Tab-separated table of C-alpha atoms in Angstrom:
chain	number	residue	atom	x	y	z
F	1	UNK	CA	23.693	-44.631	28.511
F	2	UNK	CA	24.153	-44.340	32.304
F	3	UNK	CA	25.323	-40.594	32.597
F	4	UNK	CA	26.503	-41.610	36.506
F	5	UNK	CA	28.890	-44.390	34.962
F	6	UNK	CA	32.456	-42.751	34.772
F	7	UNK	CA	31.721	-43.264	30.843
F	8	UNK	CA	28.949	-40.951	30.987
F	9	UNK	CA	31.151	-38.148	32.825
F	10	UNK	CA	32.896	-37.796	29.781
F	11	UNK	CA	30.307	-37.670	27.568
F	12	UNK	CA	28.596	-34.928	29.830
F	13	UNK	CA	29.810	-31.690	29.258
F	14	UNK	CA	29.816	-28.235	30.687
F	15	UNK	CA	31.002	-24.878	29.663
F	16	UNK	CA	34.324	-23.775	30.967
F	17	UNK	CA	33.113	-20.322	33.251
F	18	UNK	CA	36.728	-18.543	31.821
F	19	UNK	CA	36.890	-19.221	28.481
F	20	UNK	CA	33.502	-20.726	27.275
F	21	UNK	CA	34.363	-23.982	25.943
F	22	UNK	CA	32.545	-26.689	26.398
F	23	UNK	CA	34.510	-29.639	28.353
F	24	UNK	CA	34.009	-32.948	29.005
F	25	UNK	CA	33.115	-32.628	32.654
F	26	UNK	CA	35.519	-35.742	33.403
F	27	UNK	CA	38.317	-33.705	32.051
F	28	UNK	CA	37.605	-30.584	34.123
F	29	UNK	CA	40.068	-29.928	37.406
F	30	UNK	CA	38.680	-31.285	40.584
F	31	UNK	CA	40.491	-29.344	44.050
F	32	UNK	CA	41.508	-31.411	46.707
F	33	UNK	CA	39.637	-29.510	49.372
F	34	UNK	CA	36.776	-27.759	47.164
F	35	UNK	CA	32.906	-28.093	47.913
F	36	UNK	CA	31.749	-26.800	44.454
F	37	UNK	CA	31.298	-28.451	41.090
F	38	UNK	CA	34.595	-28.325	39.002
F	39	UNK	CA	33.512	-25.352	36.137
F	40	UNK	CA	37.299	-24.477	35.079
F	41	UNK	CA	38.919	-26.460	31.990
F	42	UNK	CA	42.698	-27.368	32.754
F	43	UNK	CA	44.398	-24.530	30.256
F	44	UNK	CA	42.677	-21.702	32.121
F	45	UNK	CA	43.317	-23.425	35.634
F	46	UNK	CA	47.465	-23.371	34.499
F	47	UNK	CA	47.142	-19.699	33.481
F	48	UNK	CA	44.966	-19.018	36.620
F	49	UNK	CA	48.013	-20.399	39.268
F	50	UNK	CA	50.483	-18.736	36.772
F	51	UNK	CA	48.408	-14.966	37.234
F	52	UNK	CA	48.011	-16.485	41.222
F	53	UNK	CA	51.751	-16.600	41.599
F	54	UNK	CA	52.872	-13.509	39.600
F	55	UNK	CA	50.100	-11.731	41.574
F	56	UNK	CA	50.574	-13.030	45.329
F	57	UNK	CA	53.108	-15.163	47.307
F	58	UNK	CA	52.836	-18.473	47.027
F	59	UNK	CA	51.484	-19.115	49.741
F	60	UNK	CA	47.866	-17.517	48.673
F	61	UNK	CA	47.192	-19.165	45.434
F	62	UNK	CA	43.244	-19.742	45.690
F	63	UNK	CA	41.025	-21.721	43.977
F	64	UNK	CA	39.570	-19.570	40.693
F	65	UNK	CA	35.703	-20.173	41.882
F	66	UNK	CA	33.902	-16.857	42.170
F	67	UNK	CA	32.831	-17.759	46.096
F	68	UNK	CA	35.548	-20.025	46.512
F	69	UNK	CA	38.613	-18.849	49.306
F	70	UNK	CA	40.282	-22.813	49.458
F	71	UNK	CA	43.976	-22.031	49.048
F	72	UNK	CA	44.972	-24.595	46.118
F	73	UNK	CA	47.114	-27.168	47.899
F	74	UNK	CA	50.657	-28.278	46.879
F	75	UNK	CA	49.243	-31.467	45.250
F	76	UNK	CA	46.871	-28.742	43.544
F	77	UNK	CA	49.417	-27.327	41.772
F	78	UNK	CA	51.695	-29.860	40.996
F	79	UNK	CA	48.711	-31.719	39.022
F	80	UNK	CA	47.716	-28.760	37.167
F	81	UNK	CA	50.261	-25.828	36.706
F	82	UNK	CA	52.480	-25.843	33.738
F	83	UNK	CA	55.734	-27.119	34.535
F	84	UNK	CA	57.595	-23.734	34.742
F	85	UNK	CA	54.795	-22.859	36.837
F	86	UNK	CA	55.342	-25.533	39.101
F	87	UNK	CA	58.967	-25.457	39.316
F	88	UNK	CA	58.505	-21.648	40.732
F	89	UNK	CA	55.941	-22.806	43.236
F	90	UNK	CA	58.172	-25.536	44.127
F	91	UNK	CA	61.163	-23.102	44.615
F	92	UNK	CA	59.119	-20.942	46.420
F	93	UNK	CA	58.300	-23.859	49.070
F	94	UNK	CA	61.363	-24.845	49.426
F	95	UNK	CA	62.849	-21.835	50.326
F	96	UNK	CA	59.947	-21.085	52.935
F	97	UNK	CA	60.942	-24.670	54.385
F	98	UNK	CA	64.779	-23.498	54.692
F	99	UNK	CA	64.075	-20.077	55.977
F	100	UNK	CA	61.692	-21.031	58.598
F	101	UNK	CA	64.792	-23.406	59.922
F	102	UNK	CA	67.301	-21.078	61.868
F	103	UNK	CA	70.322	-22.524	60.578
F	104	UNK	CA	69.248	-22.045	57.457
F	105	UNK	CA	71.777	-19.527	55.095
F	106	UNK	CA	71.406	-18.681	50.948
F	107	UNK	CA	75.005	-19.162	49.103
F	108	UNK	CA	75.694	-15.445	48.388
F	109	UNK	CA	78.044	-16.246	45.252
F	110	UNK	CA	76.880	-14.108	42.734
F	111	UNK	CA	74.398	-16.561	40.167
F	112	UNK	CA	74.061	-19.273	42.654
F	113	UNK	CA	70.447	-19.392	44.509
F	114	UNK	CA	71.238	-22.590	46.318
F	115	UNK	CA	70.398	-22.688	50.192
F	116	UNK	CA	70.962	-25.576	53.079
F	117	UNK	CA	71.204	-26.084	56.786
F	118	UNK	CA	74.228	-25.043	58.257
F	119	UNK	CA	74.919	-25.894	62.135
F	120	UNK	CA	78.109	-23.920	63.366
F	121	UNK	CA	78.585	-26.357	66.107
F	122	UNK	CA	79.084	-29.248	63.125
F	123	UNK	CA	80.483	-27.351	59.920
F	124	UNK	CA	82.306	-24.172	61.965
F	125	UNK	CA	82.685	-20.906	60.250
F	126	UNK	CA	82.831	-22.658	56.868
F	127	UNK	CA	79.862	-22.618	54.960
F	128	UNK	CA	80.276	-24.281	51.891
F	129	UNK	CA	77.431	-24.189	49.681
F	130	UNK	CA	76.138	-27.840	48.268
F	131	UNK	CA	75.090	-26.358	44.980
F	132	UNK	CA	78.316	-23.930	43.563
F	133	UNK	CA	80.667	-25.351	46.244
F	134	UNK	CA	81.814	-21.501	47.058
F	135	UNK	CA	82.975	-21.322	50.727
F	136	UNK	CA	81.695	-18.364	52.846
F	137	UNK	CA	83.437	-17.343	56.248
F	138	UNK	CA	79.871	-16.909	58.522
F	139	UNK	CA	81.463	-15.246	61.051
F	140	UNK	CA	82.310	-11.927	58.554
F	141	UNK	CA	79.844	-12.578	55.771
F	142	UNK	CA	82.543	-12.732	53.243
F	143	UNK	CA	84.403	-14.719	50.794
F	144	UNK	CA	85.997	-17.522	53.501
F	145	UNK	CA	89.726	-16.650	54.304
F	146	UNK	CA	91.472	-19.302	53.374
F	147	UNK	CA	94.810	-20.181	55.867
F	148	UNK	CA	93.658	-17.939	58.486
F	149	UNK	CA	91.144	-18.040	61.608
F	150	UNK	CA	89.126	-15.963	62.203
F	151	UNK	CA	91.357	-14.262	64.601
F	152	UNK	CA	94.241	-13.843	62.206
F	153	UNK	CA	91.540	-12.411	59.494
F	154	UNK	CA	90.176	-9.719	61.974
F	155	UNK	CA	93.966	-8.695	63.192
F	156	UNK	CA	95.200	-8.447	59.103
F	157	UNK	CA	92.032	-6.238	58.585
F	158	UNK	CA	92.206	-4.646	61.608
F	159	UNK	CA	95.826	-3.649	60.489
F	160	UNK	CA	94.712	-2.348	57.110
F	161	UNK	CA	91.690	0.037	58.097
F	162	UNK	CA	94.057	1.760	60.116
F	163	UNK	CA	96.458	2.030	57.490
F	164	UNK	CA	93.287	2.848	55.569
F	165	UNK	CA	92.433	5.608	58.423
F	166	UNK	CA	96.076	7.194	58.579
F	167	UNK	CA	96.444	7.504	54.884
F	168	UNK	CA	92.960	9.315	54.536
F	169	UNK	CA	93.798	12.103	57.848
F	170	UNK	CA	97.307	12.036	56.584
F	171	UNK	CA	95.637	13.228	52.662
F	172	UNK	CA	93.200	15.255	54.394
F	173	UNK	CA	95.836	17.302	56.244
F	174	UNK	CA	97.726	17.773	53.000
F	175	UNK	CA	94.601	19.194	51.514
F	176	UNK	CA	94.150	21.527	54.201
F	177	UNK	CA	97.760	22.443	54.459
F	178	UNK	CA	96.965	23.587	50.733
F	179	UNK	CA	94.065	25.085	51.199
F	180	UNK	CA	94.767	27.215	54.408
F	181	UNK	CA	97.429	29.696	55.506
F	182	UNK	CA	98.749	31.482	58.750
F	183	UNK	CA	97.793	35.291	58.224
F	184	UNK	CA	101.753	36.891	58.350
F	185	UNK	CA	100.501	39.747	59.827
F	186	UNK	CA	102.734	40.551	62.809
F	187	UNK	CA	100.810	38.541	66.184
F	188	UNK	CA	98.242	37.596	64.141
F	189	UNK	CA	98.549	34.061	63.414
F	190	UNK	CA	94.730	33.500	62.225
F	191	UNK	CA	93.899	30.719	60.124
F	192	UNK	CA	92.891	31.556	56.763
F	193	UNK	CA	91.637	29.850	54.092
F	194	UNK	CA	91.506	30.368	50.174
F	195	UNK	CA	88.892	28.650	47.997
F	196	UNK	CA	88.940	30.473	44.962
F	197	UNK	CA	89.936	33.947	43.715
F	198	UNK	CA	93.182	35.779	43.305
F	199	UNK	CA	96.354	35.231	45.592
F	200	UNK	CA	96.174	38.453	46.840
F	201	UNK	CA	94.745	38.248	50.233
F	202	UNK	CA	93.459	40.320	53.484
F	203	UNK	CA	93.118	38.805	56.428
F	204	UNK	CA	89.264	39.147	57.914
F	205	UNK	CA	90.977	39.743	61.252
F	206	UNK	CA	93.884	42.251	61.258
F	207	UNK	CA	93.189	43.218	58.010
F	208	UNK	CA	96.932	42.353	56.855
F	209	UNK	CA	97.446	41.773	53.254
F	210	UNK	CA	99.681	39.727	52.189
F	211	UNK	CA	100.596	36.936	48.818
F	212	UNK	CA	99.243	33.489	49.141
F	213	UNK	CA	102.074	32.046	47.681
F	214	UNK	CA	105.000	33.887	49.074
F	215	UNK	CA	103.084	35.639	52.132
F	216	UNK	CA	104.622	38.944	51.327
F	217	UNK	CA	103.693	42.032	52.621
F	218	UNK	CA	101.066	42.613	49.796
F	219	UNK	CA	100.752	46.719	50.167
F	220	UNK	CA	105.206	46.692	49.527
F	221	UNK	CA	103.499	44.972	46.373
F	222	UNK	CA	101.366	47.756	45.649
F	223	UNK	CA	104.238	50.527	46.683
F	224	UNK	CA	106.806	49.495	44.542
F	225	UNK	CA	106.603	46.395	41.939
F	226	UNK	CA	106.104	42.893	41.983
F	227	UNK	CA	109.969	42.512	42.925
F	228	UNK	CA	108.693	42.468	46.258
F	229	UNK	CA	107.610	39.066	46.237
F	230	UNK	CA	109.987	36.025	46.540
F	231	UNK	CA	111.800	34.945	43.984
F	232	UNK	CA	110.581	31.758	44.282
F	233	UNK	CA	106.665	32.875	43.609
F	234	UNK	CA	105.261	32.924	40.152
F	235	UNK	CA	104.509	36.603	40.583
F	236	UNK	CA	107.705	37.628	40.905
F	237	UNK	CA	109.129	39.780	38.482
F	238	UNK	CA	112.145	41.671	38.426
């Protein structure tokens, strides 16, 4: 028997340098672009790009020869991943190939990962994505406006923030209105503010004490009875 004959390969064998088994050395992975002697059997090659790929980008998958650096090449891979393998790799590639293009934009539906070239010049402010056919106004980064320019989008938004705006001052004055007072005291006028506690207040700069809720003189209070407050204010009594 000629061992050189392509016969002979596969009756040669050699020991797989992962797992031990012996292989037909006709059956064992041969690189595109590696020097050395093929020593890996094809199952621990596929979990070897599988580990590569979990492990690294996919860019730096390597051959798994102890003093070997060769990057495994596309053809590499495709020969001798397993097929979920590969169709990660291959997803991987082709969204390096679309990002390295600057026209290139992802479909940012939610559960679509499709991307595509997308010249303004050609397609406008439209992108519509080839895979979910979601449109996507580029301009704003949002859900495309449908009916209205851009123009028209940015005046109707521009309209609402500051309805948006006024509404939150407008509720923030309220809140302060409730939350601060005009010391009565007589020219006093300082700004006070109550946060917690009892309604019976003194002001920290005249020293005037006086109801929160009806502002009455607070020591007419303590002279005669709470009939000194207004009628109106829960501590009224008569």
């Amino acid at each position: 028997m000629d061992f050189n004959t392509e016969e002979g390969t596969h009756l040669r064998r050699r020991d797989c340098v992962v797992c031990d088994d012996s292989i037909a050395i006709g059956d064992l992975p041969s690189l595109t672009d590696c020097e050395h002697r093929p020593e890996t059997c094809a199952g621990c090659y596929a979990d070897w790009i599988t580990t590569q790929l979990q492990g690294s980008t996919w860019r730096e998958a390597k051959c798994p020869g102890s003093d070997c650096d060769v990057v495994l090449s596309y053809h590499d891979i495709r020969l001798y991943a397993s097929s979920e393998t590969f169709e990660k790799y291959d997803t991987f590639k082709a969204r390096a190939l679309i990002n390295e293009d600057p026209d290139s934009r992802w479909c940012p539906a939610s559960g679509c990962n499709s991307g595509q070239i997308h010249t303004t010049g050609v397609a406008g402010n439209i992108f519509t994505c080839s895979g979910c056919g979601s449109k996507t106004c580029v301009v704003h980064e949002n859900t495309w406006h449908e009916g209205e320019s851009c123009a028209d989008f940015d005046n109707r938004i521009s309209g609402r923030k500051q309805r948006e705006q006024k509404g939150q001052e407008e509720a923030s004055l309220k809140k302060i209105k409730e939350l601060t007072r005009k010391c009565p005291g007589p020219g006093c006028d300082w700004n006070i503010q109550k946060n917690d506690g009892c309604d019976h207040m003194t002001c920290t700069k005249c020293g005037y004490e006086f109801c929160w809720i009806c502002l009455c003189d607070y020591k007419k209070v303590l002279r005669t009875s709470n009939a000194a407050h207004a009628r109106s204010c829960s501590h009224w009594r008569p």
